[in-house]
XYZ file of N, CA, C and O in Angstrom:
616
model
N 7.242 -10.856 -17.925
C 8.665 -10.629 -18.338
C 9.527 -11.642 -17.704
O 9.447 -11.849 -16.550
N 10.369 -12.267 -18.490
C 11.322 -13.197 -17.908
C 12.689 -12.474 -17.800
O 13.186 -12.008 -18.737
N 13.100 -12.469 -16.582
C 14.447 -11.803 -16.282
C 15.525 -12.797 -16.348
O 15.492 -13.825 -15.767
N 16.559 -12.424 -17.037
C 17.750 -13.280 -17.103
C 18.613 -13.051 -15.976
O 19.471 -13.883 -15.588
N 18.492 -11.939 -15.287
C 19.297 -11.603 -14.085
C 18.392 -10.875 -13.084
O 17.406 -10.307 -13.472
N 18.717 -10.963 -11.823
C 17.862 -10.300 -10.836
C 17.966 -8.794 -11.093
O 18.839 -8.225 -11.553
N 16.795 -8.162 -10.662
C 16.677 -6.748 -10.747
C 17.428 -6.057 -9.616
O 17.594 -6.570 -8.543
N 17.882 -4.837 -9.901
C 18.475 -3.979 -8.839
C 17.365 -3.390 -7.988
O 16.269 -3.198 -8.438
N 17.753 -3.123 -6.743
C 16.842 -2.502 -5.754
C 17.301 -1.089 -5.575
O 18.567 -0.846 -5.271
N 16.414 -0.127 -5.683
C 16.741 1.310 -5.314
C 15.827 1.726 -4.282
O 14.619 1.641 -4.334
N 16.346 2.251 -3.168
C 15.594 2.780 -2.043
C 15.797 4.287 -2.115
O 16.968 4.744 -2.196
N 14.730 5.108 -2.216
C 14.881 6.581 -2.326
C 14.008 7.205 -1.236
O 12.811 6.805 -1.070
N 14.621 8.134 -0.486
C 13.858 8.852 0.565
C 12.742 9.704 -0.127
O 13.067 10.424 -1.099
N 11.535 9.532 0.330
C 10.402 10.281 -0.160
C 10.190 11.614 0.554
O 9.575 12.477 0.038
N 10.666 11.704 1.795
C 10.396 12.827 2.587
C 11.600 13.615 3.052
O 11.585 14.367 4.049
N 12.703 13.456 2.331
C 13.919 14.280 2.536
C 14.719 14.434 1.271
O 14.795 13.501 0.484
N 15.168 15.650 1.049
C 15.991 15.951 -0.177
C 17.435 16.005 0.161
O 18.302 16.019 -0.744
N 17.791 15.987 1.418
C 19.177 15.927 1.840
C 19.214 15.405 3.290
O 18.246 15.462 4.013
N 20.382 14.824 3.664
C 20.542 14.283 4.954
C 21.564 15.187 5.735
O 22.525 15.719 5.146
N 21.350 15.392 7.032
C 22.218 16.198 7.867
C 23.674 15.785 7.864
O 24.549 16.563 8.025
N 23.879 14.443 7.601
C 25.270 13.965 7.566
C 25.916 14.076 6.226
O 27.060 13.567 5.981
N 25.173 14.626 5.237
C 25.694 14.808 3.881
C 25.651 13.515 3.083
O 26.137 13.474 1.928
N 25.112 12.466 3.638
C 24.993 11.165 2.926
C 23.963 11.185 1.802
O 23.186 12.132 1.683
N 23.944 10.138 1.051
C 22.973 10.048 -0.150
C 21.570 9.851 0.402
O 21.271 9.267 1.425
N 20.609 10.324 -0.421
C 19.162 10.130 -0.141
C 18.569 8.894 -0.903
O 17.418 8.708 -0.853
N 19.484 8.060 -1.459
C 19.056 6.874 -2.047
C 20.151 5.815 -1.887
O 21.374 6.163 -1.648
N 19.798 4.593 -2.017
C 20.648 3.426 -1.959
C 20.356 2.487 -3.045
O 19.174 2.120 -3.212
N 21.360 2.111 -3.799
C 21.183 1.129 -4.925
C 21.863 -0.149 -4.575
O 23.074 -0.105 -4.236
N 21.132 -1.266 -4.662
C 21.717 -2.587 -4.457
C 21.579 -3.338 -5.664
O 20.404 -3.539 -6.199
N 22.654 -3.912 -6.243
C 22.700 -4.749 -7.381
C 23.151 -6.113 -6.973
O 24.336 -6.288 -6.883
N 22.258 -6.966 -6.639
C 22.594 -8.369 -6.234
C 23.503 -8.362 -4.974
O 24.420 -9.167 -4.934
N 23.252 -7.563 -4.041
C 24.028 -7.529 -2.787
C 23.102 -7.145 -1.584
O 22.022 -6.599 -1.801
N 23.558 -7.435 -0.408
C 22.839 -7.048 0.790
C 23.374 -5.814 1.393
O 24.420 -5.333 0.988
N 22.660 -5.192 2.360
C 23.108 -3.963 2.975
C 22.505 -3.773 4.359
O 21.432 -4.437 4.650
N 23.086 -2.940 5.194
C 22.588 -2.670 6.504
C 22.283 -1.167 6.546
O 23.021 -0.352 6.012
N 21.139 -0.853 7.130
C 20.612 0.527 7.242
C 20.532 0.898 8.687
O 20.049 0.087 9.508
N 20.951 2.042 9.084
C 20.818 2.443 10.463
C 21.441 3.801 10.749
O 21.828 4.545 9.839
N 21.510 4.127 12.044
C 21.980 5.430 12.474
C 23.529 5.479 12.450
O 24.137 6.511 12.245
N 24.206 4.346 12.624
C 25.643 4.213 12.745
C 26.293 4.664 11.397
O 25.866 4.246 10.344
N 27.430 5.386 11.507
C 28.135 5.743 10.326
C 28.786 4.538 9.542
O 29.096 4.671 8.416
N 28.871 3.416 10.233
C 29.475 2.267 9.639
C 28.491 1.430 8.792
O 28.901 0.456 8.206
N 27.242 1.847 8.787
C 26.173 1.060 8.011
C 26.360 1.444 6.509
O 26.995 2.479 6.128
N 25.791 0.658 5.678
C 25.773 0.906 4.205
C 25.011 2.202 3.907
O 25.295 2.911 2.908
N 23.900 2.420 4.625
C 23.091 3.645 4.447
C 22.873 4.264 5.843
O 22.077 3.721 6.567
N 23.583 5.273 6.120
C 23.499 5.942 7.434
C 22.419 7.055 7.398
O 22.579 7.992 6.652
N 21.410 6.882 8.226
C 20.345 7.879 8.353
C 20.456 8.612 9.690
O 20.236 7.972 10.741
N 20.758 9.878 9.707
C 20.984 10.605 10.915
C 19.701 10.661 11.710
O 18.641 10.845 11.141
N 19.841 10.623 13.028
C 18.667 10.673 13.878
C 19.022 11.112 15.284
O 19.256 10.280 16.198
N 19.032 12.398 15.552
C 19.476 12.947 16.841
C 18.469 12.542 17.917
O 18.816 12.485 19.114
N 17.242 12.193 17.573
C 16.221 11.789 18.596
C 16.372 10.336 18.959
O 15.695 9.813 19.872
N 17.210 9.607 18.314
C 17.577 8.183 18.621
C 16.372 7.232 18.421
O 16.269 6.239 19.191
N 15.511 7.492 17.481
C 14.413 6.496 17.146
C 14.974 5.439 16.233
O 14.356 4.359 16.113
N 16.059 5.685 15.559
C 16.654 4.696 14.613
C 17.847 4.023 15.370
O 18.654 4.702 15.964
N 17.849 2.696 15.265
C 18.952 1.979 15.944
C 20.200 2.108 15.101
O 20.156 2.396 13.934
N 21.305 1.850 15.743
C 22.633 1.871 15.040
C 22.650 0.965 13.866
O 23.059 1.361 12.786
N 22.151 -0.271 13.980
C 22.029 -1.201 12.868
C 20.521 -1.531 12.812
O 20.092 -2.594 13.367
N 19.709 -0.682 12.268
C 18.256 -0.775 12.353
C 17.659 -1.921 11.642
O 16.814 -2.682 12.153
N 18.109 -2.087 10.371
C 17.475 -3.196 9.596
C 18.537 -3.597 8.515
O 19.466 -2.934 8.205
N 18.257 -4.812 7.959
C 19.049 -5.316 6.914
C 18.199 -5.539 5.662
O 17.032 -5.932 5.763
N 18.849 -5.329 4.494
C 18.220 -5.772 3.195
C 19.150 -6.892 2.730
O 20.300 -6.795 2.548
N 18.533 -8.094 2.649
C 19.274 -9.304 2.274
C 18.861 -9.663 0.880
O 17.749 -9.774 0.515
N 19.948 -9.949 0.050
C 19.737 -10.430 -1.313
C 19.695 -11.983 -1.174
O 20.713 -12.639 -0.851
N 18.475 -12.581 -1.421
C 18.326 -14.025 -1.352
C 17.450 -14.505 -2.501
O 16.381 -13.919 -2.810
N 17.864 -15.621 -3.088
C 17.036 -16.298 -4.148
C 16.502 -15.323 -5.172
O 15.422 -15.354 -5.613
N 17.419 -14.435 -5.628
C 17.091 -13.498 -6.681
C 16.227 -12.319 -6.308
O 15.800 -11.575 -7.232
N 16.009 -12.137 -5.063
C 15.158 -10.998 -4.571
C 15.744 -10.397 -3.311
O 16.814 -10.801 -2.836
N 15.045 -9.421 -2.787
C 15.475 -8.719 -1.595
C 14.480 -8.842 -0.465
O 13.299 -8.614 -0.675
N 15.025 -9.076 0.730
C 14.203 -9.235 1.936
C 14.618 -8.200 2.952
O 15.818 -7.924 3.134
N 13.611 -7.590 3.576
C 13.862 -6.550 4.610
C 13.711 -7.276 5.934
O 12.724 -7.981 6.209
N 14.722 -7.143 6.852
C 14.678 -7.769 8.165
C 14.888 -6.690 9.213
O 15.883 -5.936 9.120
N 13.985 -6.570 10.169
C 14.111 -5.587 11.220
C 14.995 -6.053 12.330
O 14.843 -7.179 12.830
N 15.947 -5.278 12.777
C 16.795 -5.570 13.911
C 16.630 -4.555 15.012
O 17.439 -4.538 15.947
N 15.690 -3.641 14.927
C 15.687 -2.472 15.718
C 14.898 -2.595 17.059
O 14.219 -3.596 17.273
N 15.076 -1.528 17.819
C 14.303 -1.405 19.111
C 12.895 -0.911 18.808
O 11.929 -1.336 19.402
N 12.793 0.136 17.928
C 11.569 0.853 17.720
C 10.765 0.416 16.502
O 9.725 0.941 16.250
N 11.293 -0.497 15.739
C 10.513 -1.089 14.611
C 10.829 -0.490 13.222
O 11.243 0.670 13.085
N 10.620 -1.321 12.263
C 10.660 -0.995 10.837
C 9.250 -1.383 10.308
O 8.734 -2.401 10.571
N 8.695 -0.424 9.532
C 7.285 -0.538 9.080
C 7.239 -0.568 7.586
O 8.023 0.178 6.917
N 6.265 -1.257 7.061
C 6.088 -1.320 5.517
C 4.708 -1.010 5.133
O 3.768 -1.576 5.737
N 4.509 -0.158 4.149
C 3.253 0.138 3.523
C 2.163 0.571 4.507
O 1.014 -0.013 4.517
N 2.430 1.493 5.293
C 1.456 2.032 6.242
C 0.951 1.079 7.296
O -0.098 1.350 7.945
N 1.571 -0.060 7.415
C 1.184 -0.969 8.505
C 1.495 -0.283 9.790
O 2.509 0.350 9.996
N 0.597 -0.477 10.743
C 0.827 0.026 12.140
C 1.662 -0.834 12.972
O 2.200 -0.477 14.003
N 1.695 -2.124 12.563
C 2.596 -3.044 13.334
C 3.981 -3.223 12.667
O 4.060 -3.300 11.459
N 4.973 -3.273 13.481
C 6.341 -3.418 12.970
C 6.524 -4.793 12.310
O 5.737 -5.746 12.597
N 7.560 -4.971 11.523
C 7.898 -6.268 10.952
C 8.141 -7.278 12.034
O 8.913 -6.871 12.993
N 7.753 -8.447 11.931
C 8.011 -9.503 12.863
C 8.902 -10.609 12.252
O 9.247 -11.536 12.948
N 9.074 -10.559 10.938
C 9.924 -11.540 10.226
C 10.308 -10.937 8.929
O 10.022 -9.778 8.625
N 11.080 -11.652 8.056
C 11.553 -11.135 6.810
C 10.379 -10.703 5.922
O 9.316 -11.406 5.944
N 10.488 -9.607 5.204
C 9.491 -9.117 4.256
C 10.151 -9.070 2.916
O 11.143 -8.362 2.676
N 9.579 -9.807 1.978
C 10.097 -9.740 0.552
C 9.691 -8.395 -0.047
O 8.475 -8.088 -0.097
N 10.678 -7.626 -0.448
C 10.389 -6.302 -0.975
C 9.826 -6.391 -2.393
O 10.346 -7.165 -3.221
N 8.854 -5.520 -2.702
C 8.192 -5.418 -3.988
C 8.240 -4.019 -4.486
O 8.227 -3.100 -3.649
N 8.265 -3.879 -5.751
C 8.232 -2.567 -6.370
C 7.018 -1.745 -5.847
O 5.902 -2.276 -5.846
N 7.299 -0.566 -5.363
C 6.147 0.182 -4.847
C 6.038 0.215 -3.291
O 5.281 1.013 -2.767
N 6.702 -0.748 -2.632
C 6.674 -0.783 -1.127
C 7.207 0.516 -0.638
O 8.069 1.159 -1.331
N 6.781 0.958 0.539
C 7.314 2.056 1.194
C 7.728 1.539 2.644
O 6.974 0.982 3.356
N 9.008 1.854 2.911
C 9.547 1.438 4.206
C 9.702 2.669 5.138
O 10.188 3.669 4.671
N 9.235 2.576 6.323
C 9.412 3.597 7.338
C 10.433 3.144 8.415
O 10.330 2.162 9.039
N 11.472 4.002 8.474
C 12.526 3.872 9.419
C 12.645 5.163 10.223
O 13.118 6.211 9.664
N 12.274 5.145 11.457
C 12.238 6.422 12.197
C 11.346 7.439 11.453
O 10.204 7.091 11.073
N 11.845 8.611 11.252
C 11.010 9.667 10.568
C 11.087 9.538 9.008
O 10.441 10.235 8.265
N 11.963 8.665 8.570
C 12.212 8.549 7.080
C 11.267 7.599 6.435
O 10.939 6.530 6.990
N 10.842 7.933 5.154
C 10.085 7.043 4.349
C 10.890 6.824 3.111
O 11.276 7.763 2.404
N 11.169 5.520 2.788
C 11.902 5.203 1.586
C 11.035 4.368 0.652
O 10.492 3.365 1.027
N 11.010 4.782 -0.588
C 10.278 4.066 -1.670
C 11.192 3.017 -2.282
O 12.411 3.198 -2.372
N 10.530 1.878 -2.633
C 11.279 0.772 -3.227
C 11.008 0.747 -4.722
O 9.870 0.759 -5.180
N 12.075 0.642 -5.466
C 12.075 0.478 -6.918
C 12.845 -0.665 -7.377
O 14.045 -0.835 -6.928
N 12.255 -1.555 -8.050
C 12.952 -2.724 -8.705
C 13.070 -2.518 -10.207
O 12.047 -2.193 -10.831
N 14.229 -2.615 -10.740
C 14.440 -2.423 -12.131
C 15.885 -2.741 -12.542
O 16.652 -3.173 -11.736
N 16.160 -2.481 -13.698
C 17.602 -2.725 -14.178
C 18.532 -1.802 -13.369
O 18.162 -0.787 -12.872
N 19.745 -2.311 -13.127
C 20.729 -1.445 -12.428
C 20.929 -0.142 -13.232
O 20.797 -0.064 -14.450
N 21.258 0.927 -12.463
C 21.524 2.219 -13.113
C 22.550 2.057 -14.241
O 23.580 1.421 -14.092
N 22.257 2.669 -15.362
C 23.153 2.661 -16.519
C 23.011 1.475 -17.403
O 23.579 1.398 -18.413
N 22.160 0.515 -16.988
C 21.918 -0.719 -17.884
C 20.613 -0.530 -18.554
O 19.576 -0.195 -17.924
N 20.598 -0.816 -19.858
C 19.374 -0.695 -20.622
C 18.376 -1.716 -20.142
O 18.700 -2.889 -19.845
N 17.064 -1.310 -20.153
C 15.998 -2.233 -19.881
C 15.710 -3.161 -21.026
O 15.668 -2.713 -22.167
N 15.467 -4.426 -20.751
C 15.109 -5.316 -21.922
C 13.750 -5.037 -22.387
O 12.906 -4.568 -21.608
N 13.466 -5.307 -23.633
C 12.118 -5.140 -24.179
C 11.493 -6.502 -24.303
O 12.042 -7.395 -24.863
N 10.278 -6.606 -23.834
C 9.528 -7.845 -23.831
C 8.340 -7.628 -24.737
O 7.302 -7.046 -24.346
N 8.415 -8.133 -26.009
C 7.232 -7.972 -26.952
C 5.982 -8.568 -26.417
O 4.921 -8.084 -26.547
N 6.057 -9.765 -25.805
C 4.881 -10.456 -25.346
C 4.177 -9.679 -24.269
O 2.967 -9.629 -24.252
N 4.956 -9.079 -23.430
C 4.333 -8.330 -22.241
C 3.878 -6.938 -22.691
O 3.038 -6.331 -22.081
N 4.545 -6.385 -23.752
C 4.171 -5.067 -24.253
C 4.743 -3.934 -23.400
O 4.205 -2.819 -23.432
N 5.728 -4.158 -22.622
C 6.419 -3.135 -21.880
C 7.928 -3.353 -21.909
O 8.357 -4.454 -22.216
N 8.626 -2.339 -21.528
C 10.087 -2.390 -21.766
C 10.924 -2.876 -20.594
O 12.136 -2.828 -20.624
N 10.281 -3.481 -19.599
C 11.090 -4.000 -18.444
C 11.442 -2.985 -17.397
O 11.846 -3.287 -16.408
N 11.289 -1.678 -17.688
C 11.556 -0.680 -16.747
C 10.310 -0.435 -15.931
O 9.185 -0.233 -16.464
N 10.389 -0.637 -14.638
C 9.299 -0.519 -13.781
C 8.921 0.867 -13.329
O 8.026 1.025 -12.540
N 9.583 1.823 -13.839
C 9.231 3.256 -13.510
C 9.475 3.561 -12.092
O 10.064 2.886 -11.257
N 9.036 4.730 -11.733
C 9.188 5.287 -10.410
C 7.904 5.729 -9.837
O 7.436 6.811 -10.139
N 7.220 4.955 -9.034
C 5.866 5.271 -8.581
C 5.883 6.489 -7.635
O 4.909 7.083 -7.348
N 7.085 6.921 -7.197
C 7.169 8.021 -6.245
C 7.331 9.336 -6.957
O 7.292 10.329 -6.315
N 7.515 9.321 -8.215
C 7.637 10.536 -8.984
C 6.715 10.513 -10.267
O 6.908 11.374 -11.130
N 5.782 9.637 -10.274
C 4.743 9.660 -11.276
C 5.028 9.198 -12.668
O 4.255 9.415 -13.590
N 6.102 8.443 -12.892
C 6.366 7.923 -14.269
C 5.455 6.773 -14.623
O 5.366 6.450 -15.816
N 4.869 6.070 -13.684
C 4.140 4.884 -14.053
C 3.090 4.573 -12.938
O 2.313 5.386 -12.678
N 3.209 3.448 -12.453
C 2.295 2.938 -11.393
C 2.213 3.875 -10.234
O 3.184 4.278 -9.654
N 0.963 4.178 -9.818
C 0.786 5.016 -8.638
C 0.424 4.266 -7.434
O -0.053 4.797 -6.400
N 0.583 2.963 -7.424
C 0.234 2.139 -6.320
C -1.234 1.731 -6.165
O -1.552 1.018 -5.271
N -2.018 2.194 -7.105
C -3.485 1.812 -7.048
C -3.586 0.395 -7.519
O -2.915 -0.050 -8.496
N -4.494 -0.329 -6.927
C -4.714 -1.716 -7.400
C -5.294 -1.739 -8.825
O -6.357 -1.103 -9.063
N -4.596 -2.312 -9.737
C -5.004 -2.339 -11.103
C -5.159 -3.695 -11.650
O -5.385 -3.904 -12.833
N -5.144 -4.710 -10.825
C -5.341 -6.068 -11.266
C -4.132 -6.817 -11.721
O -3.550 -7.590 -11.048
N -3.785 -6.632 -13.023
C -2.681 -7.326 -13.609
C -1.531 -6.411 -13.932
O -0.919 -6.527 -14.960
N -1.236 -5.544 -12.951
C -0.157 -4.563 -13.165
C 1.187 -5.226 -13.444
O 1.642 -6.010 -12.635
N 1.895 -4.861 -14.533
C 3.248 -5.368 -14.732
C 4.307 -4.826 -13.754
O 5.407 -5.244 -13.771
N 3.884 -3.826 -12.989
C 4.774 -3.132 -12.087
C 4.878 -3.796 -10.742
O 5.709 -3.470 -9.903
N 4.093 -4.826 -10.500
C 4.063 -5.476 -9.226
C 3.606 -4.609 -8.106
O 4.242 -4.610 -7.030
N 2.547 -3.861 -8.249
C 2.049 -2.950 -7.206
C 1.745 -3.777 -5.977
O 1.288 -4.833 -6.051
N 1.990 -3.138 -4.774
C 1.715 -3.822 -3.525
C 0.280 -4.265 -3.436
O 0.016 -5.358 -2.878
N -0.679 -3.571 -3.932
C -2.071 -3.939 -3.856
C -2.515 -5.026 -4.774
O -3.610 -5.484 -4.688
N -1.667 -5.414 -5.750
C -2.094 -6.363 -6.745
C -1.816 -7.813 -6.318
O -2.109 -8.727 -7.039
N -1.120 -7.981 -5.202
C -0.663 -9.347 -4.897
C -1.537 -10.215 -4.244
O -1.456 -11.322 -4.063
């Protein structure tokens, strides 16, 4: 699929349906960067009374048409069940799972909310990458030439 514009990034908490601070359980970025952490001044504030999450825990940077995760924390930011914390920028892919303290956030790349997905006749799919965390499409299993960009296909 050839994209004329960068895809939006949606982070959705997989293991929480509400936050103690009343904040949102998802974050949508459309060609912009954001900071995630415990502090109320961050773009996505994740409450953490145990203080495992830093005030400015990590950044999502919009660079070169994609999104990179950068760890700024004391206790680490983890991706895709890795036991080792990030040591440098990680290019986010559809289906990645980010661990920040006790929270797990799933990564979805697709059209911005409210924008219709383009249809690509050559590829045979509609450009919507689905939501692997709620079963609409890719379940993260290595499938070889997955149009969803599964973490295991890379």
